[in-house]
């Protein structure tokens, strides 16, 4: 039995001002973590216990799925990042360090480079495959916007796994095993998480799913169908297109310039005296990628999806061009831009604009637009792509149902990588036929610290955390209501000993505090059961059990209280 006063559980009435979302506030208020610096946290005893619970569930399920646990270094020579080609691709998040000889290292944000180097050296024959190596380890990422506590941190714990197979088919099987393991892991953590199709981004790879926890404060958006037939990150999601079709009827006229003084937005051109509907406008965006300009054409009522765009150009190293760069290239400023007659610059157009006629767009002359524009006739499009973000209500291509949009927290990610890293890092094997082939890889991440916080984000009320029993720091918060009342203390400690003998983890609140304070803290720290022993109930031979999740209060005879607590906990523990 662990005593409250032997730990450090610094509960707070109020959360510090920089905590924006409820789970971040509760992590601090319940004394689970403390901030050292933005995005960098110390885990206090209660936080560490919950974290270990999540880790252990992950470890058990990874082992069950055939994973082999290893531990790789966080400190990695910069050369291996150059070798994989990710030194520049991932440069935004890489922490760089130099040793005494001025040699450059990076702090690992992920471990494809290290594991593939290992596999290149140690795996040589088809007889050694398949293999799935995993670790639970600290990652470092120089996030642009660390925030929301453990959700987006600079230093965080990840479970990362990497599978090596002899063929695509075998890799598919490894992927499926991880997908199933993830489903079990989140279920055992008590979380409502669901898989969605995900963008493979610039890490490459062919196929990927993210596991999402629905939450208004999530940084992702998921498009899904009510019937469950489709769910995808909006970075990837497609639909049959916008509700309003794109006009494709010719006006029979050539592009005609008209004066639009001061009009620099889609909305302004929609208003009188112009009255051009947003779906009749071509929006012209200009980006700079690898020091080359790219014009992107979207329908006026659509948003460019930057993840899709990054996927098409093969890099996330791009930015909007500055007004000066744009003026130098097109002779006009943002708000009056268009691609009619433009040559020598790459022009990407969104699929929604195919066949568009009778459109309006900027004239590349400040204060003027063009109408009667027909995209096929008037604009030289280099490539057509799906670049738009889907909207709620659009029709799903897969199911034919309307799409819904929901915000969510990404807690895990499974990726089919193929041979991208094995080829660049030299991981290959001799097949049964004596032919040397690259290993086929997959990679699989779970944000362990983020998962722990996501559970708090999903399960709380105005009074505090409501831990799922499987990851709660302790199962029972046991307290004598008055520590000066000898009988209460005796009964409570005896009950605690019995519970411990039954394998239940008990936090014994030995504080000499008013009952109100202890009860408030009890709700705040959110252990599944609160058991209080006081003079009044003891007079009737009973102790009080309160179920945190339901608020249900049960008066239980002292003699059978331990059994009843065991039963209650069994009912509270999720098992897939
Ligand atoms: P995000 O889009 O949220 O930045 P990511 O795609 O960069 O995530 P991965 O590289 O797939 O994430 O990492 C695997 C898991 O690690 C993610 O699913 C997430 O749960 C967790 N994770 C990633 N970045 C962070 C971070 N800065 N802080 C905490 N957890 C993180
Ligand atoms: Mg990231």
Coordinates of C-alpha atoms and ligand atoms in Angstrom, one line a residue:
X1 CA 0.0 0.0 0.0
X2 CA 1.5 3.3 -1.0
X3 CA 0.9 6.3 1.2
X4 CA -0.1 9.6 -0.3
X5 CA 2.4 11.4 1.8
X6 CA 5.3 9.2 0.6
X7 CA 4.7 10.3 -3.0
X8 CA 4.6 13.7 -4.6
X9 CA 1.0 14.4 -5.7
X10 CA 0.9 18.2 -5.9
X11 CA -2.8 18.8 -6.8
X12 CA -3.9 22.3 -7.8
X13 CA -7.2 24.0 -7.5
X14 CA -6.5 26.0 -10.7
X15 CA -4.5 25.1 -13.7
X16 CA -1.6 27.4 -14.8
X17 CA -2.8 29.9 -17.5
X18 CA -0.9 28.4 -20.4
X19 CA -2.9 25.1 -20.2
X20 CA -5.5 25.5 -22.9
X21 CA -7.3 22.1 -23.2
X22 CA -9.0 20.1 -20.5
X23 CA -6.6 17.2 -20.5
X24 CA -3.6 19.5 -20.2
X25 CA -5.2 21.3 -17.3
X26 CA -6.0 18.0 -15.6
X27 CA -2.5 16.6 -16.1
X28 CA -1.2 19.6 -14.1
X29 CA -4.0 19.9 -11.6
X30 CA -4.0 16.2 -10.7
X31 CA -0.2 16.4 -10.1
X32 CA 0.7 14.0 -12.9
X33 CA 3.3 16.2 -14.7
X34 CA 5.2 19.4 -14.4
X35 CA 6.6 21.7 -17.1
X36 CA 10.3 22.2 -17.3
X37 CA 10.1 24.2 -20.4
X38 CA 7.6 24.5 -23.3
X39 CA 7.0 21.0 -24.7
X40 CA 9.3 19.4 -22.1
X41 CA 7.8 17.8 -19.0
X42 CA 8.7 15.8 -15.8
X43 CA 6.5 12.9 -15.0
X44 CA 5.6 12.9 -11.3
X45 CA 4.8 9.5 -9.6
X46 CA 1.1 9.4 -10.6
X47 CA 1.8 10.4 -14.2
X48 CA 4.6 7.9 -14.4
X49 CA 2.4 5.1 -13.1
X50 CA -0.3 5.8 -15.7
X51 CA 2.4 6.0 -18.4
X52 CA 3.8 2.6 -17.4
X53 CA 0.3 1.1 -17.5
X54 CA 0.0 2.3 -21.1
X55 CA 3.5 1.1 -21.9
X56 CA 2.8 -2.3 -20.5
X57 CA -0.4 -2.8 -22.4
X58 CA 1.5 -1.9 -25.6
X59 CA 4.4 -4.2 -24.7
X60 CA 2.1 -7.1 -24.0
X61 CA 0.2 -6.7 -27.3
X62 CA 3.4 -6.1 -29.3
X63 CA 4.9 -9.3 -27.8
X64 CA 1.7 -11.2 -28.5
X65 CA 1.9 -10.1 -32.1
X66 CA 5.4 -11.4 -32.5
X67 CA 7.3 -8.1 -31.9
X68 CA 10.9 -8.3 -30.5
X69 CA 11.7 -5.6 -28.0
X70 CA 15.0 -3.7 -28.4
X71 CA 16.3 -0.3 -27.4
X72 CA 17.9 2.0 -29.9
X73 CA 20.0 5.1 -29.3
X74 CA 18.3 8.6 -29.2
X75 CA 21.7 10.0 -30.3
X76 CA 22.2 9.3 -34.0
X77 CA 25.0 10.3 -36.4
X78 CA 23.8 12.8 -38.9
X79 CA 25.3 10.7 -41.7
X80 CA 22.6 8.1 -41.6
X81 CA 20.0 10.8 -42.1
X82 CA 21.9 12.0 -45.1
X83 CA 22.1 8.5 -46.4
X84 CA 18.3 8.0 -46.2
X85 CA 17.7 11.4 -47.8
X86 CA 15.7 12.6 -44.9
X87 CA 18.3 15.0 -43.5
X88 CA 16.6 17.8 -45.4
X89 CA 13.1 16.4 -45.6
X90 CA 12.8 16.1 -41.8
X91 CA 15.1 19.1 -41.1
X92 CA 12.2 21.1 -39.6
X93 CA 11.9 18.8 -36.7
X94 CA 15.5 17.6 -36.3
X95 CA 17.4 18.6 -33.2
X96 CA 21.1 18.9 -34.0
X97 CA 24.0 18.4 -31.6
X98 CA 27.7 18.6 -32.0
X99 CA 30.3 16.6 -30.0
X100 CA 33.7 17.8 -28.9
X101 CA 35.2 16.9 -32.3
X102 CA 32.5 19.1 -34.0
X103 CA 30.9 16.0 -35.4
X104 CA 27.2 16.4 -36.0
X105 CA 24.5 14.3 -34.4
X106 CA 20.8 14.4 -34.4
X107 CA 18.4 13.5 -31.6
X108 CA 16.1 10.8 -33.0
X109 CA 12.6 12.0 -34.0
X110 CA 12.0 8.4 -35.3
X111 CA 14.2 5.4 -36.0
X112 CA 13.9 4.1 -39.5
X113 CA 17.5 5.0 -40.2
X114 CA 18.9 3.2 -37.1
X115 CA 16.8 0.1 -37.5
X116 CA 17.5 -0.3 -41.2
X117 CA 21.2 0.1 -40.6
X118 CA 20.9 -2.7 -38.0
X119 CA 19.0 -4.9 -40.4
X120 CA 21.5 -4.2 -43.1
X121 CA 24.2 -5.6 -40.9
X122 CA 22.4 -8.4 -39.1
X123 CA 19.8 -9.8 -41.5
X124 CA 21.1 -11.6 -44.5
X125 CA 18.9 -14.6 -45.3
X126 CA 15.2 -15.2 -45.9
X127 CA 15.6 -17.7 -43.0
X128 CA 15.8 -14.8 -40.6
X129 CA 12.6 -13.2 -41.9
X130 CA 10.0 -12.0 -41.0
X131 CA 11.1 -9.9 -38.1
X132 CA 9.4 -7.1 -36.3
X133 CA 11.5 -5.0 -33.9
X134 CA 10.0 -2.5 -31.5
X135 CA 11.1 -0.2 -28.8
X136 CA 9.4 2.2 -26.3
X137 CA 11.6 5.2 -26.1
X138 CA 12.0 8.9 -25.9
X139 CA 11.8 10.9 -29.2
X140 CA 12.8 14.4 -29.9
X141 CA 11.1 16.7 -32.3
X142 CA 11.7 20.4 -32.7
X143 CA 8.0 21.0 -33.3
X144 CA 7.1 24.4 -34.7
X145 CA 4.2 24.7 -32.2
X146 CA 4.7 22.6 -29.1
X147 CA 1.4 22.8 -27.2
X148 CA -1.4 21.1 -25.3
X149 CA 1.0 19.5 -22.8
X150 CA 2.0 16.0 -23.9
X151 CA -0.1 16.1 -27.1
X152 CA 2.6 17.9 -29.1
X153 CA 5.8 17.9 -27.1
X154 CA 9.4 18.4 -28.1
X155 CA 10.4 15.3 -26.1
X156 CA 7.9 12.5 -25.8
X157 CA 7.6 8.7 -25.5
X158 CA 6.8 6.7 -28.6
X159 CA 6.5 3.0 -29.2
X160 CA 7.9 2.5 -32.7
X161 CA 8.1 -0.8 -34.5
X162 CA 9.6 -1.8 -37.8
X163 CA 8.8 -4.9 -39.8
X164 CA 11.1 -6.7 -42.3
X165 CA 9.7 -9.1 -44.8
X166 CA 10.7 -11.1 -47.9
X167 CA 7.8 -9.8 -50.1
X168 CA 5.0 -7.4 -50.4
X169 CA 2.6 -10.1 -49.6
X170 CA 4.4 -11.0 -46.4
X171 CA 4.7 -7.3 -45.5
X172 CA 1.0 -7.0 -45.9
X173 CA 0.6 -9.8 -43.3
X174 CA 2.9 -8.0 -40.9
X175 CA 0.9 -4.8 -41.4
X176 CA -2.3 -6.6 -40.6
X177 CA -0.9 -8.0 -37.4
X178 CA 0.1 -4.5 -36.3
X179 CA -3.3 -3.1 -37.3
X180 CA -5.0 -5.8 -35.2
X181 CA -2.5 -5.2 -32.3
X182 CA -3.3 -1.5 -32.3
X183 CA -7.0 -2.2 -32.2
X184 CA -6.5 -4.3 -29.1
X185 CA -4.1 -1.8 -27.5
X186 CA -6.4 1.1 -27.6
X187 CA -9.3 -1.0 -26.6
X188 CA -7.4 -2.3 -23.6
X189 CA -6.5 1.3 -22.7
X190 CA -10.2 1.9 -22.5
X191 CA -10.0 4.4 -25.4
X192 CA -12.5 4.8 -28.1
X193 CA -10.1 5.0 -31.0
X194 CA -10.8 4.1 -34.7
X195 CA -8.6 3.6 -37.7
X196 CA -8.7 5.9 -40.7
X197 CA -7.0 5.9 -44.1
X198 CA -4.0 8.3 -43.8
X199 CA -1.8 10.3 -46.1
X200 CA 1.6 8.8 -46.5
X201 CA 3.1 12.2 -46.8
X202 CA 6.7 12.6 -47.8
X203 CA 8.0 9.8 -45.6
X204 CA 6.9 7.8 -48.6
X205 CA 5.3 4.4 -48.4
X206 CA 2.3 3.0 -50.1
X207 CA -0.4 2.5 -47.6
X208 CA -1.2 3.8 -44.1
X209 CA -3.8 4.1 -41.4
X210 CA -3.9 6.4 -38.4
X211 CA -5.7 5.5 -35.2
X212 CA -7.8 8.4 -34.1
X213 CA -9.4 9.4 -30.8
X214 CA -12.4 11.7 -31.5
X215 CA -12.0 15.0 -29.6
X216 CA -13.0 18.6 -30.4
X217 CA -9.5 19.6 -29.4
X218 CA -7.8 17.2 -31.8
X219 CA -5.4 18.6 -34.4
X220 CA -6.7 16.3 -37.1
X221 CA -9.9 16.2 -39.1
X222 CA -11.4 13.0 -40.2
X223 CA -14.0 12.5 -42.9
X224 CA -16.2 9.5 -42.4
X225 CA -19.5 7.9 -43.2
X226 CA -22.1 7.1 -40.5
X227 CA -22.4 3.5 -41.8
X228 CA -18.7 2.9 -41.1
X229 CA -17.8 2.2 -44.7
X230 CA -15.3 4.9 -45.0
X231 CA -13.0 7.0 -42.7
X232 CA -10.0 9.0 -43.8
X233 CA -7.9 11.8 -42.6
X234 CA -9.0 14.9 -44.5
X235 CA -5.3 15.2 -45.6
X236 CA -6.2 12.2 -47.7
X237 CA -10.0 12.1 -48.0
X238 CA -11.8 12.4 -51.3
X239 CA -15.4 12.8 -52.4
X240 CA -17.5 13.0 -55.5
X241 CA -16.8 16.7 -55.4
X242 CA -18.5 19.9 -54.2
X243 CA -22.3 20.1 -53.9
X244 CA -22.4 22.9 -56.5
X245 CA -21.1 21.6 -59.9
X246 CA -18.4 23.5 -61.8
X247 CA -19.9 25.5 -64.7
X248 CA -18.9 23.8 -68.0
X249 CA -21.1 25.7 -70.4
X250 CA -19.2 28.1 -72.7
X251 CA -20.3 31.7 -72.9
X252 CA -18.9 31.8 -76.4
X253 CA -16.7 34.7 -75.6
X254 CA -13.0 35.2 -75.3
X255 CA -11.5 36.2 -71.9
X256 CA -12.6 39.7 -71.2
X257 CA -10.9 42.1 -68.8
X258 CA -13.0 44.0 -66.4
X259 CA -12.1 46.6 -63.7
X260 CA -12.4 45.4 -60.1
X261 CA -10.8 48.2 -58.1
X262 CA -9.9 47.2 -54.6
X263 CA -11.3 43.6 -55.1
X264 CA -8.7 41.2 -53.7
X265 CA -10.8 38.4 -52.2
X266 CA -13.1 35.7 -53.5
X267 CA -15.9 37.2 -51.3
X268 CA -15.5 40.7 -52.7
X269 CA -15.9 39.4 -56.3
X270 CA -19.0 37.6 -55.1
X271 CA -20.6 40.8 -54.0
X272 CA -22.4 43.4 -56.2
X273 CA -21.8 44.9 -58.6
X274 CA -19.8 41.8 -59.7
X275 CA -21.9 39.0 -58.3
X276 CA -19.5 36.2 -59.4
X277 CA -20.3 33.1 -57.4
X278 CA -17.3 31.5 -55.7
X279 CA -17.8 28.3 -57.6
X280 CA -17.4 30.4 -60.8
X281 CA -14.0 31.8 -59.7
X282 CA -10.6 30.3 -60.2
X283 CA -8.4 31.0 -57.2
X284 CA -4.7 31.4 -58.0
X285 CA -2.2 30.5 -55.3
X286 CA 1.6 30.8 -55.8
X287 CA 4.0 28.6 -53.8
X288 CA 7.8 28.3 -53.8
X289 CA 9.2 24.8 -53.6
X290 CA 12.9 24.1 -54.1
X291 CA 13.3 27.7 -55.3
X292 CA 10.8 27.2 -58.1
X293 CA 7.4 28.9 -58.3
X294 CA 4.4 26.7 -58.7
X295 CA 0.9 28.1 -59.5
X296 CA -2.0 26.2 -57.9
X297 CA -5.5 26.7 -59.3
X298 CA -8.4 25.9 -57.0
X299 CA -12.1 26.6 -57.4
X300 CA -13.0 29.8 -55.5
X301 CA -15.0 28.0 -52.8
X302 CA -12.4 25.3 -52.2
X303 CA -9.4 25.1 -49.9
X304 CA -6.0 23.8 -51.0
X305 CA -5.0 20.8 -48.9
X306 CA -1.4 21.3 -48.2
X307 CA -0.8 17.6 -47.3
X308 CA -2.1 16.6 -50.7
X309 CA 0.0 19.3 -52.3
X310 CA 3.2 18.1 -50.5
X311 CA 2.5 14.6 -51.6
X312 CA 2.3 15.7 -55.3
X313 CA 5.5 17.8 -55.2
X314 CA 7.3 15.2 -53.1
X315 CA 8.5 17.5 -50.4
X316 CA 7.1 19.4 -47.4
X317 CA 9.7 22.1 -48.0
X318 CA 7.5 24.7 -49.6
X319 CA 6.0 28.0 -48.6
X320 CA 3.6 30.6 -50.1
X321 CA 5.6 33.0 -52.4
X322 CA 5.9 36.5 -51.1
X323 CA 4.0 39.4 -52.8
X324 CA 7.4 40.6 -54.1
X325 CA 8.3 37.2 -55.6
X326 CA 4.8 37.0 -57.1
X327 CA 4.9 40.5 -58.5
X328 CA 8.3 39.8 -60.1
X329 CA 6.9 36.7 -61.9
X330 CA 3.3 37.7 -62.7
X331 CA 3.3 41.5 -62.7
X332 CA 0.5 41.7 -60.2
X333 CA -0.1 41.3 -56.5
X334 CA -2.2 38.6 -54.7
X335 CA -5.9 39.3 -55.2
X336 CA -5.4 40.0 -58.9
X337 CA -3.6 36.8 -60.0
X338 CA -4.5 34.4 -62.7
X339 CA -2.9 31.8 -65.0
X340 CA -4.4 32.9 -68.3
X341 CA -1.6 33.1 -70.8
X342 CA 1.1 32.3 -68.2
X343 CA 4.0 30.2 -69.6
X344 CA 7.2 29.1 -68.1
X345 CA 5.8 28.4 -64.7
X346 CA 4.4 25.0 -63.5
X347 CA 0.6 25.2 -63.1
X348 CA -1.2 22.6 -61.0
X349 CA -5.0 22.6 -61.2
X350 CA -7.5 20.9 -59.0
X351 CA -9.6 18.2 -60.6
X352 CA -12.7 20.1 -59.7
X353 CA -11.8 22.7 -62.4
X354 CA -11.7 20.2 -65.2
X355 CA -13.7 21.5 -68.2
X356 CA -14.5 24.7 -66.3
X357 CA -16.0 27.4 -68.6
X358 CA -17.4 30.9 -68.0
X359 CA -15.0 31.4 -65.1
X360 CA -13.6 34.5 -63.6
X361 CA -10.0 34.9 -62.4
X362 CA -7.4 37.6 -61.8
X363 CA -6.0 39.3 -64.9
X364 CA -2.4 39.6 -63.5
X365 CA -3.0 43.4 -63.5
X366 CA -3.8 45.0 -60.1
X367 CA -7.4 46.0 -60.0
X368 CA -8.6 43.8 -62.9
X369 CA -10.1 40.4 -63.4
X370 CA -11.0 38.3 -66.5
X371 CA -14.3 36.7 -67.2
X372 CA -15.4 34.1 -69.8
X373 CA -12.3 32.1 -68.9
X374 CA -12.3 28.5 -70.2
X375 CA -9.6 26.5 -68.5
X376 CA -8.8 24.1 -71.3
X377 CA -8.7 26.9 -73.9
X378 CA -7.1 29.7 -72.0
X379 CA -4.7 28.2 -69.4
X380 CA -1.8 25.9 -69.9
X381 CA -2.2 23.4 -67.0
X382 CA 1.0 21.3 -66.3
X383 CA -0.8 18.7 -64.2
X384 CA -4.2 18.0 -62.8
X385 CA -4.4 16.7 -59.2
X386 CA -6.9 16.2 -56.4
X387 CA -5.7 19.0 -54.2
X388 CA -8.9 20.1 -52.4
X389 CA -10.1 19.5 -48.8
X390 CA -13.4 17.7 -48.7
X391 CA -16.4 19.3 -46.9
X392 CA -19.1 17.8 -44.8
X393 CA -22.1 16.7 -46.7
X394 CA -20.2 15.8 -49.9
X395 CA -20.9 12.4 -51.2
X396 CA -18.4 9.6 -50.4
X397 CA -16.9 7.9 -53.4
X398 CA -16.8 4.6 -51.6
X399 CA -20.2 4.4 -50.0
X400 CA -22.3 7.0 -51.7
X401 CA -23.3 8.3 -48.3
X402 CA -22.8 11.9 -47.2
X403 CA -19.5 12.6 -45.4
X404 CA -19.3 13.8 -41.9
X405 CA -16.3 15.6 -40.5
X406 CA -15.0 15.1 -37.0
X407 CA -11.9 16.4 -35.2
X408 CA -9.6 13.8 -33.6
X409 CA -6.3 13.1 -31.9
X410 CA -3.9 10.9 -33.8
X411 CA -2.6 8.3 -31.3
X412 CA -1.1 5.8 -33.6
X413 CA 0.1 5.3 -37.2
X414 CA 0.8 2.2 -39.2
X415 CA 2.7 2.5 -42.5
X416 CA 3.6 0.1 -45.3
X417 CA 7.0 1.5 -46.3
X418 CA 8.0 -0.9 -49.1
X419 CA 11.6 -0.8 -50.0
X420 CA 12.3 2.9 -49.7
X421 CA 14.6 2.6 -46.7
X422 CA 15.9 -0.8 -47.3
X423 CA 17.2 0.3 -50.7
X424 CA 18.7 3.6 -49.5
X425 CA 20.2 2.0 -46.3
X426 CA 21.2 -1.3 -47.9
X427 CA 19.0 -3.8 -46.1
X428 CA 18.7 -6.9 -48.3
X429 CA 18.6 -10.7 -48.0
X430 CA 19.4 -13.8 -50.0
X431 CA 16.2 -15.5 -51.0
X432 CA 15.7 -19.2 -51.2
X433 CA 16.6 -19.0 -54.9
X434 CA 19.9 -17.4 -54.1
X435 CA 18.9 -14.0 -55.4
X436 CA 19.6 -10.9 -53.3
X437 CA 16.5 -8.7 -52.7
X438 CA 15.7 -5.6 -50.6
X439 CA 13.7 -6.3 -47.5
X440 CA 10.1 -5.0 -47.6
X441 CA 9.5 -2.8 -44.6
X442 CA 6.6 -1.4 -42.5
X443 CA 6.7 1.0 -39.6
X444 CA 4.3 1.5 -36.8
X445 CA 4.2 4.2 -34.2
X446 CA 2.1 4.9 -31.1
X447 CA 2.4 8.2 -29.2
X448 CA 2.6 6.7 -25.7
X449 CA 2.5 10.0 -23.8
X450 CA -0.1 11.4 -26.2
X451 CA -2.3 8.3 -25.7
X452 CA -2.2 8.8 -22.0
X453 CA -3.3 12.4 -22.4
X454 CA -5.9 11.4 -25.0
X455 CA -7.5 9.1 -22.4
X456 CA -7.8 12.1 -20.0
X457 CA -9.2 14.2 -22.9
X458 CA -11.8 11.6 -23.5
X459 CA -12.7 10.7 -19.9
X460 CA -13.2 13.6 -17.5
X461 CA -15.9 15.7 -16.0
X462 CA -16.0 19.1 -14.2
X463 CA -14.5 17.5 -11.1
X464 CA -11.5 15.9 -12.7
X465 CA -10.1 12.8 -14.5
X466 CA -12.1 9.6 -14.9
X467 CA -9.3 7.1 -15.5
X468 CA -10.1 3.9 -17.4
X469 CA -9.3 1.2 -14.9
X470 CA -6.7 -0.4 -17.1
X471 CA -4.4 2.7 -17.1
X472 CA -5.3 4.4 -13.8
X473 CA -2.2 5.1 -11.7
X474 CA -3.9 3.1 -8.9
X475 CA -7.2 1.2 -8.8
X476 CA -8.4 2.4 -5.4
X477 CA -8.1 5.7 -3.5
X478 CA -8.5 4.4 0.1
X479 CA -8.9 6.8 3.0
X480 CA -9.8 7.0 6.6
X481 CA -12.0 10.1 6.6
X482 CA -10.3 11.2 9.9
X483 CA -6.8 10.0 10.5
X484 CA -7.1 10.7 14.2
X485 CA -9.9 8.1 14.5
X486 CA -8.0 5.0 15.4
X487 CA -10.7 2.5 14.3
X488 CA -11.1 4.1 10.9
X489 CA -7.3 3.8 10.4
X490 CA -7.2 0.2 11.5
X491 CA -10.1 -0.8 9.3
X492 CA -8.8 1.1 6.3
X493 CA -5.3 -0.3 6.6
X494 CA -6.6 -3.9 7.0
X495 CA -8.8 -3.4 4.0
X496 CA -5.9 -2.0 2.0
X497 CA -3.7 -5.0 2.9
X498 CA -6.5 -7.4 1.8
X499 CA -6.9 -5.5 -1.5
X500 CA -3.1 -5.6 -2.1
X501 CA -3.1 -9.3 -1.5
X502 CA -5.7 -9.6 -4.2
X503 CA -3.5 -7.7 -6.6
X504 CA -5.3 -4.4 -6.4
X505 CA -3.2 -1.2 -6.4
X506 CA -4.1 1.0 -3.5
X507 CA -3.3 4.6 -2.9
X508 CA -3.7 5.1 0.8
X509 CA -4.6 8.7 1.7
X510 CA -2.9 9.2 5.1
X511 CA -3.2 13.0 4.9
X512 CA -4.5 14.9 7.9
X513 CA -6.8 17.0 5.8
X514 CA -10.4 17.9 6.0
X515 CA -12.7 15.3 4.3
X516 CA -13.8 17.9 1.8
X517 CA -10.3 18.4 0.6
X518 CA -9.6 14.7 0.3
X519 CA -12.9 14.0 -1.6
X520 CA -12.2 16.9 -4.0
X521 CA -8.7 15.5 -4.7
X522 CA -10.2 12.1 -5.1
X523 CA -12.5 13.2 -7.9
X524 CA -9.6 15.2 -9.4
X525 CA -7.1 12.4 -9.5
X526 CA -9.9 10.2 -10.8
X527 CA -9.0 6.6 -9.7
X528 CA -11.8 4.2 -10.5
X529 CA -12.9 3.6 -6.9
X530 CA -12.8 5.7 -3.8
X531 CA -13.2 3.8 -0.6
X532 CA -13.7 5.9 2.5
X533 CA -13.8 4.7 6.1
X534 CA -15.4 6.9 8.6
X535 CA -16.9 6.9 12.1
X536 CA -20.5 7.1 10.9
X537 CA -20.5 4.2 8.5
X538 CA -18.3 2.1 10.8
X539 CA -21.1 2.4 13.4
X540 CA -23.2 0.4 10.9
X541 CA -20.3 -1.9 10.1
X542 CA -19.9 -0.5 6.7
X543 CA -17.4 1.4 4.5
X544 CA -18.3 3.6 1.5
X545 CA -17.3 2.8 -2.0
X546 CA -17.8 5.4 -4.7
X547 CA -17.5 4.6 -8.4
X548 CA -15.7 7.5 -10.1
X549 CA -17.2 7.0 -13.5
X550 CA -20.9 6.8 -12.5
X551 CA -20.8 8.6 -9.2
X552 CA -22.6 5.6 -7.8
X553 CA -22.2 5.2 -4.0
X554 CA -22.3 1.7 -2.4
X555 CA -22.3 1.0 1.4
X556 CA -20.4 -2.2 1.8
X557 CA -20.1 -4.4 5.0
X558 CA -16.5 -4.3 6.2
X559 CA -16.2 -8.1 6.1
X560 CA -17.0 -8.3 2.4
X561 CA -15.9 -5.0 1.2
X562 CA -12.6 -6.4 -0.4
X563 CA -14.6 -8.9 -2.4
X564 CA -17.0 -6.3 -3.6
X565 CA -14.2 -3.9 -4.6
X566 CA -12.6 -6.8 -6.6
X567 CA -15.9 -7.5 -8.4
X568 CA -16.5 -3.8 -9.1
X569 CA -13.0 -3.5 -10.6
X570 CA -13.5 -6.5 -12.8
X571 CA -16.5 -4.9 -14.3
X572 CA -14.6 -1.7 -14.9
X573 CA -11.6 -3.2 -16.7
X574 CA -12.0 -3.4 -20.5
X575 CA -10.8 -6.5 -22.1
X576 CA -11.0 -7.0 -25.9
Ligands
LIG1 P1 1.6 14.6 -36.1 O1 0.9 14.6 -37.4 O2 0.6 14.7 -34.9 O3 2.7 15.5 -36.0 P2 3.2 12.5 -37.0 O4 2.5 12.0 -38.2 O5 4.4 13.4 -37.1 O6 2.2 13.1 -36.0 P3 4.5 9.9 -36.5 O7 5.8 10.3 -37.0 O8 3.6 8.9 -37.2 O9 3.6 11.2 -36.1 O10 4.7 9.4 -35.0 C1 3.9 8.3 -34.4 C2 3.1 8.8 -33.2 O11 3.8 9.6 -32.3 C3 1.9 9.7 -33.6 O12 0.8 8.9 -34.1 C4 1.6 10.5 -32.4 O13 0.8 9.7 -31.6 C5 3.0 10.6 -31.7 N1 3.6 11.9 -31.9 C6 4.1 12.5 -33.0 N2 4.6 13.7 -32.7 C7 4.4 13.9 -31.4 C8 4.7 15.0 -30.5 N3 5.3 16.1 -31.0 N4 4.3 14.9 -29.2 C9 3.7 13.8 -28.8 N5 3.4 12.7 -29.5 C10 3.7 12.8 -30.8
LIG2 MG1 4.6 15.4 -36.8

